[in-house]
Amino acid sequence: MSYRRKFKVLLTYMCLSSWSWASFMTPPEGVVLYDSQCSEILQRFAQPLLRQAGLSHMKIHIIHDRRFNAFATVSGEVFVFTGCLTGCTNAQEWIAVLAHEIGHIVGQHSIKIYDEYVRAQRRGILLGILTACLGIAGGNPAGGAMLGSISGQHAMMDSVSHYRRDQEFFADQWAFRALQDLGWPVMGLKTLMEKFEQYRDEGFEYLRTHPQPAERGRMLKVGSGTLPESLRQDWKTLQWKVHAYLSAPAEQPADLPLWGQAIVQARQGHYDRAVKNLSRAVRLAPKNPFLWELYAQCLWYSRQKQRALEALETALRLRPHDRGLVTLLAHIVAEMNHKSWRSRVTQMLERLVLQDEDHDFLWHALGMLYAQDQKKGRMHVCMAYKHYHQDQKTAGYHALAQGLSLLKKNDPFRLKAWDLYREWIQPDVSRGTFPPLRF
């Protein structure tokens, strides 16, 4: 694996795993949060900016982290912290964050950071050796070695910091032009710089994620523009949802809608109150699948299982290919041991994992249904893919071994198992970490 590929993997899989809201439990820090409604809202903000960048698509991930931050990866994805979503005062600041990160993708800065880091590391090592040699020549080898180490590290980090400042200025200017071309407000960029000035940590300048915000803010011109009303409403919905699921009851927005209040009540274990609020909400907006999904979850936790299934059916009629809805349905069907539904839901999940293999919770749900159907070979392959996405290689190796030992040669899941083995396990087999699989 190349160093660039390792860098990409490190950034993309830095989080523990994906997390769905379905349990109403507060997720641990560091996980990627999955929510269909939030994902759609983020994409609606991104699409006009992506067209400005000449890009067709970009994945945006939400990480549960209270710090105000966001970053772009080598693979052209954006990770945004929940602290950024709750910390932005308005939609103008959020589009400034998003446009800025897309500017980094346009400039291919993640790749350039890595290349510059390697070059700076080499320069730092050479400077460190030279300084250490001067110390030896002066009769103080220990002092020379220490000074050499510090000089080398400082030279390396100073070089990278100058490069980072160039990148930040480029991303700011790209964001400014893109927002102006769309006729969207650019004032958020300026207020964002002021916010960065408040949030920055003490320490060396090059250790800051977004260097020199005050200077960058002075370079930005103030312009006018209007954000579409639909996006302003989307922003309120996004903030309401993140607050409802993550913030303490006393910190909730004063204008939290009925469904937001229901989430807060469900988090406190008051499911009957949540059901009443959501019953009113779905009557007011009967074509909103996300309300029906929430309603189904609260009905389930209030032990009204058949009504929960009916509510989820309504949500799926409105959004038939939604991964989150199908996964939730799989858990309900499995717990109810609902045989008439199990075959149908299994087929839905099989189609989804063929379209998009990147979600561990889809593989977990499918494996759970295969286990109930006594299809243990396929269940083990599903678990192997789940371990793959959670970077649990030893557990994944054993799951593949068990799956391959049970699957028939013409089973399509056997081919998927070998594909995963060749991509993920075989390099370690060549190094002697694992014994080869032969079935």
Coordinates of C-alpha atoms in Angstrom, one line a residue:
M1 CA 0.0 0.0 0.0
S2 CA 1.4 3.4 -1.0
Y3 CA 1.9 6.2 1.6
R4 CA -0.7 8.3 -0.2
R5 CA -3.2 5.4 0.1
K6 CA -2.3 4.9 3.8
F7 CA -2.9 8.7 4.3
K8 CA -6.3 8.4 2.6
V9 CA -7.3 5.4 4.7
L10 CA -6.2 7.1 7.9
L11 CA -8.4 10.1 7.2
T12 CA -11.4 8.2 5.9
Y13 CA -11.5 5.6 8.7
M14 CA -10.4 7.8 11.6
C15 CA -13.8 7.3 13.2
L16 CA -14.9 4.4 15.3
S17 CA -17.9 3.3 13.2
S18 CA -21.2 4.5 11.9
W19 CA -24.1 5.3 14.2
S20 CA -27.8 5.5 13.6
W21 CA -30.2 7.6 15.7
A22 CA -32.6 4.7 16.1
S23 CA -31.7 3.9 19.7
F24 CA -32.2 7.4 21.0
M25 CA -29.0 7.0 22.9
T26 CA -26.4 9.7 22.8
P27 CA -23.6 8.4 20.5
P28 CA -20.0 8.2 21.7
E29 CA -17.6 11.0 20.6
G30 CA -15.8 10.2 17.3
V31 CA -18.4 8.1 15.5
V32 CA -19.8 9.0 12.1
L33 CA -23.5 9.7 12.4
Y34 CA -25.8 8.4 9.8
D35 CA -29.2 10.0 9.1
S36 CA -31.0 10.1 5.8
Q37 CA -32.6 13.5 6.3
C38 CA -29.4 15.2 7.5
S39 CA -27.5 13.7 4.5
E40 CA -30.1 15.0 2.0
I41 CA -30.0 18.4 3.5
L42 CA -26.2 18.6 3.4
Q43 CA -26.3 17.5 -0.3
R44 CA -28.8 20.2 -1.1
F45 CA -26.4 22.8 0.2
A46 CA -23.5 21.1 -1.6
Q47 CA -24.9 20.5 -5.1
P48 CA -24.8 24.2 -6.3
L49 CA -21.2 24.6 -5.0
L50 CA -20.2 21.3 -6.6
R51 CA -21.4 22.6 -9.9
Q52 CA -19.3 25.7 -9.5
A53 CA -16.3 23.3 -8.8
G54 CA -17.0 21.1 -11.8
L55 CA -17.7 18.1 -9.5
S56 CA -20.6 15.7 -9.8
H57 CA -20.8 14.3 -6.3
M58 CA -19.2 14.5 -2.9
K59 CA -19.9 12.5 0.3
I60 CA -20.4 14.6 3.5
H61 CA -20.0 12.8 6.8
I62 CA -21.1 14.1 10.2
I63 CA -18.8 13.2 13.1
H64 CA -20.0 13.5 16.7
D65 CA -17.4 15.8 18.1
R66 CA -18.1 19.0 20.0
R67 CA -15.1 20.9 18.6
F68 CA -15.7 23.5 15.8
N69 CA -14.0 21.9 12.8
A70 CA -14.4 20.4 9.4
F71 CA -11.9 18.9 6.9
A72 CA -11.6 17.5 3.4
T73 CA -9.9 14.2 2.6
V74 CA -7.7 13.0 -0.3
S75 CA -10.7 11.0 -1.6
G76 CA -12.7 14.2 -2.0
E77 CA -15.0 13.7 1.0
V78 CA -15.9 16.3 3.7
F79 CA -16.1 15.4 7.4
V80 CA -18.0 18.0 9.5
F81 CA -18.1 17.9 13.3
T82 CA -21.3 18.3 15.2
G83 CA -19.7 21.2 17.0
C84 CA -19.4 23.0 13.7
L85 CA -23.1 22.5 12.9
T86 CA -24.2 23.7 16.4
G87 CA -21.5 26.4 16.5
C88 CA -22.5 28.1 13.2
T89 CA -24.8 31.0 14.1
N90 CA -26.7 30.9 10.8
A91 CA -26.9 29.3 7.4
Q92 CA -24.5 31.9 6.0
E93 CA -21.7 30.6 8.2
W94 CA -22.5 27.0 7.3
I95 CA -22.3 27.6 3.6
A96 CA -19.0 29.4 4.2
V97 CA -17.6 26.3 5.9
L98 CA -18.8 24.0 3.2
A99 CA -17.6 26.3 0.3
H100 CA -14.2 26.6 2.1
E101 CA -13.8 22.8 2.3
I102 CA -14.8 22.3 -1.3
G103 CA -12.1 24.9 -2.1
H104 CA -9.6 22.5 -0.5
I105 CA -10.9 19.7 -2.7
V106 CA -10.6 21.9 -5.8
G107 CA -7.0 22.7 -4.8
Q108 CA -6.2 19.0 -4.1
H109 CA -4.8 20.2 -0.8
S110 CA -5.0 16.9 1.1
I111 CA -2.7 15.3 -1.5
K112 CA -0.4 18.3 -1.5
I113 CA -0.2 18.4 2.3
Y114 CA 1.1 14.8 2.3
D115 CA 3.6 15.4 -0.5
E116 CA 4.9 18.6 1.2
Y117 CA 5.1 16.8 4.5
V118 CA 7.3 14.1 3.0
R119 CA 9.6 16.7 1.4
A120 CA 9.6 18.8 4.7
Q121 CA 10.4 15.7 6.7
R122 CA 13.5 15.0 4.5
R123 CA 14.7 18.6 4.8
G124 CA 14.1 18.5 8.6
I125 CA 16.2 15.3 8.9
L126 CA 19.1 16.8 6.9
L127 CA 19.0 20.0 8.9
G128 CA 18.9 18.0 12.1
I129 CA 21.9 15.9 11.1
L130 CA 23.9 19.0 10.1
T131 CA 23.1 20.7 13.4
A132 CA 24.1 17.6 15.4
C133 CA 27.4 17.4 13.5
L134 CA 28.2 21.0 14.4
G135 CA 27.5 20.2 18.0
I136 CA 30.0 17.2 17.9
A137 CA 32.6 19.4 16.2
G138 CA 32.1 22.0 19.0
G139 CA 32.7 19.4 21.7
N140 CA 29.1 19.1 22.8
P141 CA 27.6 16.0 21.1
A142 CA 24.6 15.6 23.5
G143 CA 23.6 19.2 23.1
G144 CA 24.2 19.0 19.4
A145 CA 21.9 16.0 19.1
M146 CA 19.1 17.6 21.1
L147 CA 19.5 20.9 19.1
G148 CA 19.6 19.0 15.9
S149 CA 16.3 17.2 16.7
I150 CA 14.5 20.4 17.6
S151 CA 15.9 22.3 14.6
G152 CA 14.9 19.5 12.2
Q153 CA 11.3 19.3 13.6
H154 CA 11.0 23.1 13.6
A155 CA 12.1 23.3 10.0
M156 CA 9.7 20.6 8.9
M157 CA 6.7 22.0 10.7
D158 CA 7.5 25.6 9.6
S159 CA 7.6 24.5 6.0
V160 CA 4.3 22.7 6.3
S161 CA 2.7 25.7 8.1
H162 CA 3.6 28.1 5.3
Y163 CA 2.1 25.7 2.8
R164 CA -1.1 25.4 4.9
R165 CA -1.5 29.2 5.0
D166 CA -1.4 29.2 1.2
Q167 CA -4.0 26.5 1.0
E168 CA -6.3 28.4 3.5
F169 CA -6.1 31.6 1.4
F170 CA -6.8 29.7 -1.8
A171 CA -9.8 27.9 -0.2
D172 CA -11.1 31.3 1.1
Q173 CA -10.9 33.0 -2.3
W174 CA -12.4 30.0 -4.1
A175 CA -15.3 30.0 -1.6
F176 CA -15.8 33.8 -2.0
R177 CA -16.0 33.6 -5.8
A178 CA -18.3 30.5 -5.8
L179 CA -20.7 32.1 -3.3
Q180 CA -20.7 35.4 -5.3
D181 CA -21.3 33.5 -8.6
L182 CA -24.3 31.8 -7.0
G183 CA -25.7 35.0 -5.7
W184 CA -25.4 33.6 -2.1
P185 CA -24.3 35.8 0.9
V186 CA -20.5 36.0 1.5
M187 CA -20.7 37.7 4.9
G188 CA -20.6 34.2 6.6
L189 CA -16.9 34.0 5.5
K190 CA -16.0 37.1 7.4
T191 CA -17.9 36.1 10.6
L192 CA -16.4 32.6 10.3
M193 CA -12.9 34.1 10.4
E194 CA -13.9 36.0 13.6
K195 CA -15.2 32.7 15.0
F196 CA -12.0 30.9 14.2
E197 CA -10.1 33.7 16.0
Q198 CA -12.2 33.0 19.1
Y199 CA -11.9 29.2 18.9
R200 CA -8.2 28.8 18.1
D201 CA -6.0 27.1 20.7
E202 CA -2.9 28.6 22.3
G203 CA 0.4 27.3 20.8
F204 CA 2.5 27.6 17.7
E205 CA 0.9 29.1 14.7
Y206 CA 1.5 26.1 12.4
L207 CA -0.4 23.8 14.9
R208 CA -3.7 25.5 14.2
T209 CA -6.2 23.8 11.9
H210 CA -7.1 27.1 10.2
P211 CA -4.1 29.5 10.5
Q212 CA -4.2 33.3 10.6
P213 CA -8.0 33.8 10.6
A214 CA -7.7 37.6 11.4
E215 CA -5.4 38.2 8.4
R216 CA -7.6 36.1 6.1
G217 CA -10.7 38.0 7.3
R218 CA -9.1 41.3 6.4
M219 CA -8.4 40.1 2.9
L220 CA -12.1 39.2 2.2
K221 CA -14.4 41.8 0.7
V222 CA -17.9 42.2 2.0
G223 CA -20.5 41.4 -0.6
S224 CA -24.3 40.9 -0.8
G225 CA -26.4 38.0 -1.7
T226 CA -29.5 36.0 -0.6
L227 CA -29.8 32.3 0.3
P228 CA -32.9 30.6 -1.0
E229 CA -35.7 30.3 1.6
S230 CA -35.7 26.5 1.2
L231 CA -32.1 26.2 2.2
R232 CA -32.6 28.5 5.2
Q233 CA -35.4 26.2 6.3
D234 CA -33.2 23.2 5.7
W235 CA -30.6 24.7 8.0
K236 CA -33.1 25.2 10.8
T237 CA -34.2 21.5 10.4
L238 CA -30.6 20.3 10.5
Q239 CA -29.8 22.3 13.6
W240 CA -33.0 21.3 15.3
K241 CA -32.2 17.6 14.7
V242 CA -28.6 17.7 15.9
H243 CA -29.6 19.7 19.0
A244 CA -32.6 17.4 19.7
Y245 CA -30.4 14.2 19.6
L246 CA -27.2 15.6 21.2
S247 CA -27.9 18.6 23.4
A248 CA -29.1 18.5 27.0
P249 CA -32.8 19.3 27.5
A250 CA -32.0 22.8 29.0
E251 CA -29.9 23.7 25.9
Q252 CA -32.6 23.0 23.4
P253 CA -33.7 25.8 21.0
A254 CA -36.8 27.7 22.1
D255 CA -38.5 27.1 18.7
L256 CA -37.9 23.3 18.7
P257 CA -40.8 21.8 16.6
L258 CA -43.1 18.9 17.8
W259 CA -40.9 16.2 16.3
G260 CA -37.8 17.7 18.0
Q261 CA -39.6 17.8 21.3
A262 CA -40.5 14.1 20.8
I263 CA -36.8 13.2 20.2
V264 CA -35.9 14.9 23.5
Q265 CA -38.7 13.1 25.3
A266 CA -37.7 9.8 23.8
R267 CA -34.1 10.3 24.9
Q268 CA -35.4 10.8 28.5
G269 CA -37.4 7.6 28.2
H270 CA -40.8 9.3 28.0
Y271 CA -41.9 7.3 24.9
D272 CA -45.7 7.7 25.4
R273 CA -45.3 11.5 25.4
A274 CA -43.1 11.3 22.3
V275 CA -45.8 9.1 20.5
K276 CA -48.5 11.7 21.2
N277 CA -46.4 14.6 19.8
L278 CA -45.4 12.5 16.7
S279 CA -49.0 11.4 16.2
R280 CA -49.9 15.1 15.8
A281 CA -46.8 15.8 13.6
V282 CA -47.7 13.0 11.1
R283 CA -51.3 14.3 10.9
L284 CA -50.0 17.8 10.1
A285 CA -47.4 16.5 7.5
P286 CA -48.6 13.0 6.3
K287 CA -46.1 12.9 3.4
N288 CA -43.0 13.4 5.4
P289 CA -41.2 10.0 5.6
F290 CA -38.8 11.1 8.3
L291 CA -41.7 11.9 10.7
W292 CA -43.1 8.4 10.0
E293 CA -39.7 6.9 10.7
L294 CA -39.5 8.8 14.1
Y295 CA -43.1 7.8 14.9
A296 CA -42.2 4.1 14.2
Q297 CA -39.2 4.2 16.5
C298 CA -41.2 5.8 19.4
L299 CA -44.1 3.3 18.9
W300 CA -41.5 0.5 19.0
Y301 CA -40.0 1.6 22.3
S302 CA -43.5 2.1 23.8
R303 CA -44.1 -1.6 22.9
Q304 CA -46.7 -0.9 20.2
K305 CA -44.9 -3.2 17.8
Q306 CA -47.6 -3.8 15.2
R307 CA -48.3 0.0 14.9
A308 CA -44.5 0.6 14.6
L309 CA -44.4 -1.8 11.7
E310 CA -47.4 -0.1 10.0
A311 CA -45.8 3.4 10.5
L312 CA -42.5 2.1 9.0
E313 CA -44.4 0.7 6.0
T314 CA -45.9 4.2 5.4
A315 CA -42.3 5.7 5.5
L316 CA -41.0 3.1 3.1
R317 CA -43.9 3.8 0.6
L318 CA -42.7 7.4 0.6
R319 CA -39.0 6.5 0.4
P320 CA -38.7 2.9 -0.9
H321 CA -34.9 2.7 -1.2
D322 CA -33.8 4.5 2.0
R323 CA -31.0 2.6 3.7
G324 CA -31.8 3.8 7.2
L325 CA -35.5 2.8 6.9
V326 CA -34.7 -0.7 5.5
T327 CA -32.2 -1.2 8.3
L328 CA -34.6 -0.2 11.0
L329 CA -37.3 -2.4 9.4
A330 CA -34.8 -5.3 9.5
H331 CA -34.2 -4.9 13.2
I332 CA -38.0 -4.8 13.9
V333 CA -38.7 -7.8 11.7
A334 CA -35.9 -9.8 13.3
E335 CA -37.0 -9.0 16.8
M336 CA -40.6 -9.8 16.0
N337 CA -39.5 -12.9 14.1
H338 CA -41.9 -11.8 11.4
K339 CA -41.4 -14.6 8.8
S340 CA -43.7 -13.1 6.1
W341 CA -41.6 -9.9 6.1
R342 CA -38.2 -11.4 6.5
S343 CA -37.8 -12.6 2.9
R344 CA -38.9 -9.2 1.5
V345 CA -36.6 -7.2 3.8
T346 CA -33.6 -9.5 3.1
Q347 CA -34.1 -8.9 -0.6
M348 CA -34.1 -5.1 0.0
L349 CA -30.9 -5.3 2.0
E350 CA -29.2 -7.5 -0.7
R351 CA -30.0 -4.9 -3.3
L352 CA -28.6 -2.1 -1.1
V353 CA -25.3 -3.8 -0.2
L354 CA -24.7 -4.5 -3.9
Q355 CA -25.3 -0.7 -4.7
D356 CA -23.3 0.6 -1.7
E357 CA -21.0 -1.6 0.4
D358 CA -19.7 1.2 2.6
H359 CA -22.1 0.9 5.5
D360 CA -21.4 -1.6 8.3
F361 CA -24.9 -1.3 9.7
L362 CA -26.4 -2.6 6.4
W363 CA -24.1 -5.7 6.6
H364 CA -25.0 -6.2 10.3
A365 CA -28.7 -6.1 9.6
L366 CA -28.4 -8.5 6.7
G367 CA -26.3 -10.9 8.7
M368 CA -28.9 -10.8 11.5
L369 CA -31.7 -11.9 9.0
Y370 CA -29.5 -14.6 7.5
A371 CA -28.9 -16.0 11.0
Q372 CA -32.6 -16.3 11.6
D373 CA -33.0 -18.1 8.2
Q374 CA -30.1 -20.5 9.3
K375 CA -28.0 -19.3 6.3
K376 CA -24.8 -19.3 8.5
G377 CA -22.3 -19.1 5.6
R378 CA -23.8 -15.8 4.3
M379 CA -24.2 -14.5 7.9
H380 CA -20.4 -14.9 8.5
V381 CA -19.6 -13.1 5.2
C382 CA -21.8 -10.2 6.3
M383 CA -20.0 -10.1 9.6
A384 CA -16.7 -10.1 7.7
Y385 CA -17.7 -7.0 5.7
K386 CA -18.9 -5.4 8.9
H387 CA -15.5 -6.1 10.5
Y388 CA -13.8 -4.7 7.3
H389 CA -15.6 -1.4 7.7
Q390 CA -14.7 -1.2 11.4
D391 CA -11.1 -2.2 10.6
Q392 CA -11.2 -5.3 12.8
K393 CA -8.9 -7.5 10.6
T394 CA -8.5 -10.6 12.9
A395 CA -12.2 -10.9 13.5
G396 CA -12.8 -10.4 9.7
Y397 CA -10.3 -13.1 8.8
H398 CA -12.1 -15.7 11.1
A399 CA -15.5 -14.7 9.8
L400 CA -14.3 -15.2 6.2
A401 CA -12.8 -18.5 7.1
Q402 CA -16.1 -19.7 8.6
G403 CA -18.2 -18.3 5.8
L404 CA -16.1 -19.9 3.0
S405 CA -16.1 -23.3 4.8
L406 CA -20.0 -23.3 4.8
L407 CA -20.9 -21.7 1.4
K408 CA -21.5 -23.7 -1.7
K409 CA -19.2 -23.0 -4.7
N410 CA -22.1 -21.5 -6.8
D411 CA -23.2 -19.1 -4.0
P412 CA -22.7 -15.4 -5.1
F413 CA -21.7 -14.6 -1.5
R414 CA -18.7 -17.0 -1.8
L415 CA -17.4 -14.7 -4.6
K416 CA -17.9 -11.7 -2.4
A417 CA -16.0 -13.4 0.3
W418 CA -13.1 -14.1 -2.0
D419 CA -13.1 -10.6 -3.3
L420 CA -12.8 -9.2 0.3
Y421 CA -10.1 -11.8 1.1
R422 CA -8.0 -10.8 -1.9
E423 CA -8.3 -7.1 -1.2
W424 CA -8.0 -7.0 2.6
I425 CA -6.5 -10.2 4.0
Q426 CA -4.1 -11.5 1.3
P427 CA -1.4 -8.8 1.8
D428 CA -1.2 -9.9 5.4
V429 CA -1.1 -13.6 4.4
S430 CA 1.9 -12.8 2.2
R431 CA 3.7 -11.2 5.2
G432 CA 2.9 -14.3 7.3
T433 CA 0.4 -12.6 9.6
F434 CA -2.4 -15.0 8.8
P435 CA -2.3 -18.5 7.3
P436 CA -3.8 -18.8 3.8
L437 CA -7.4 -19.8 3.3
R438 CA -8.0 -22.8 1.0
F439 CA -11.6 -23.9 0.5

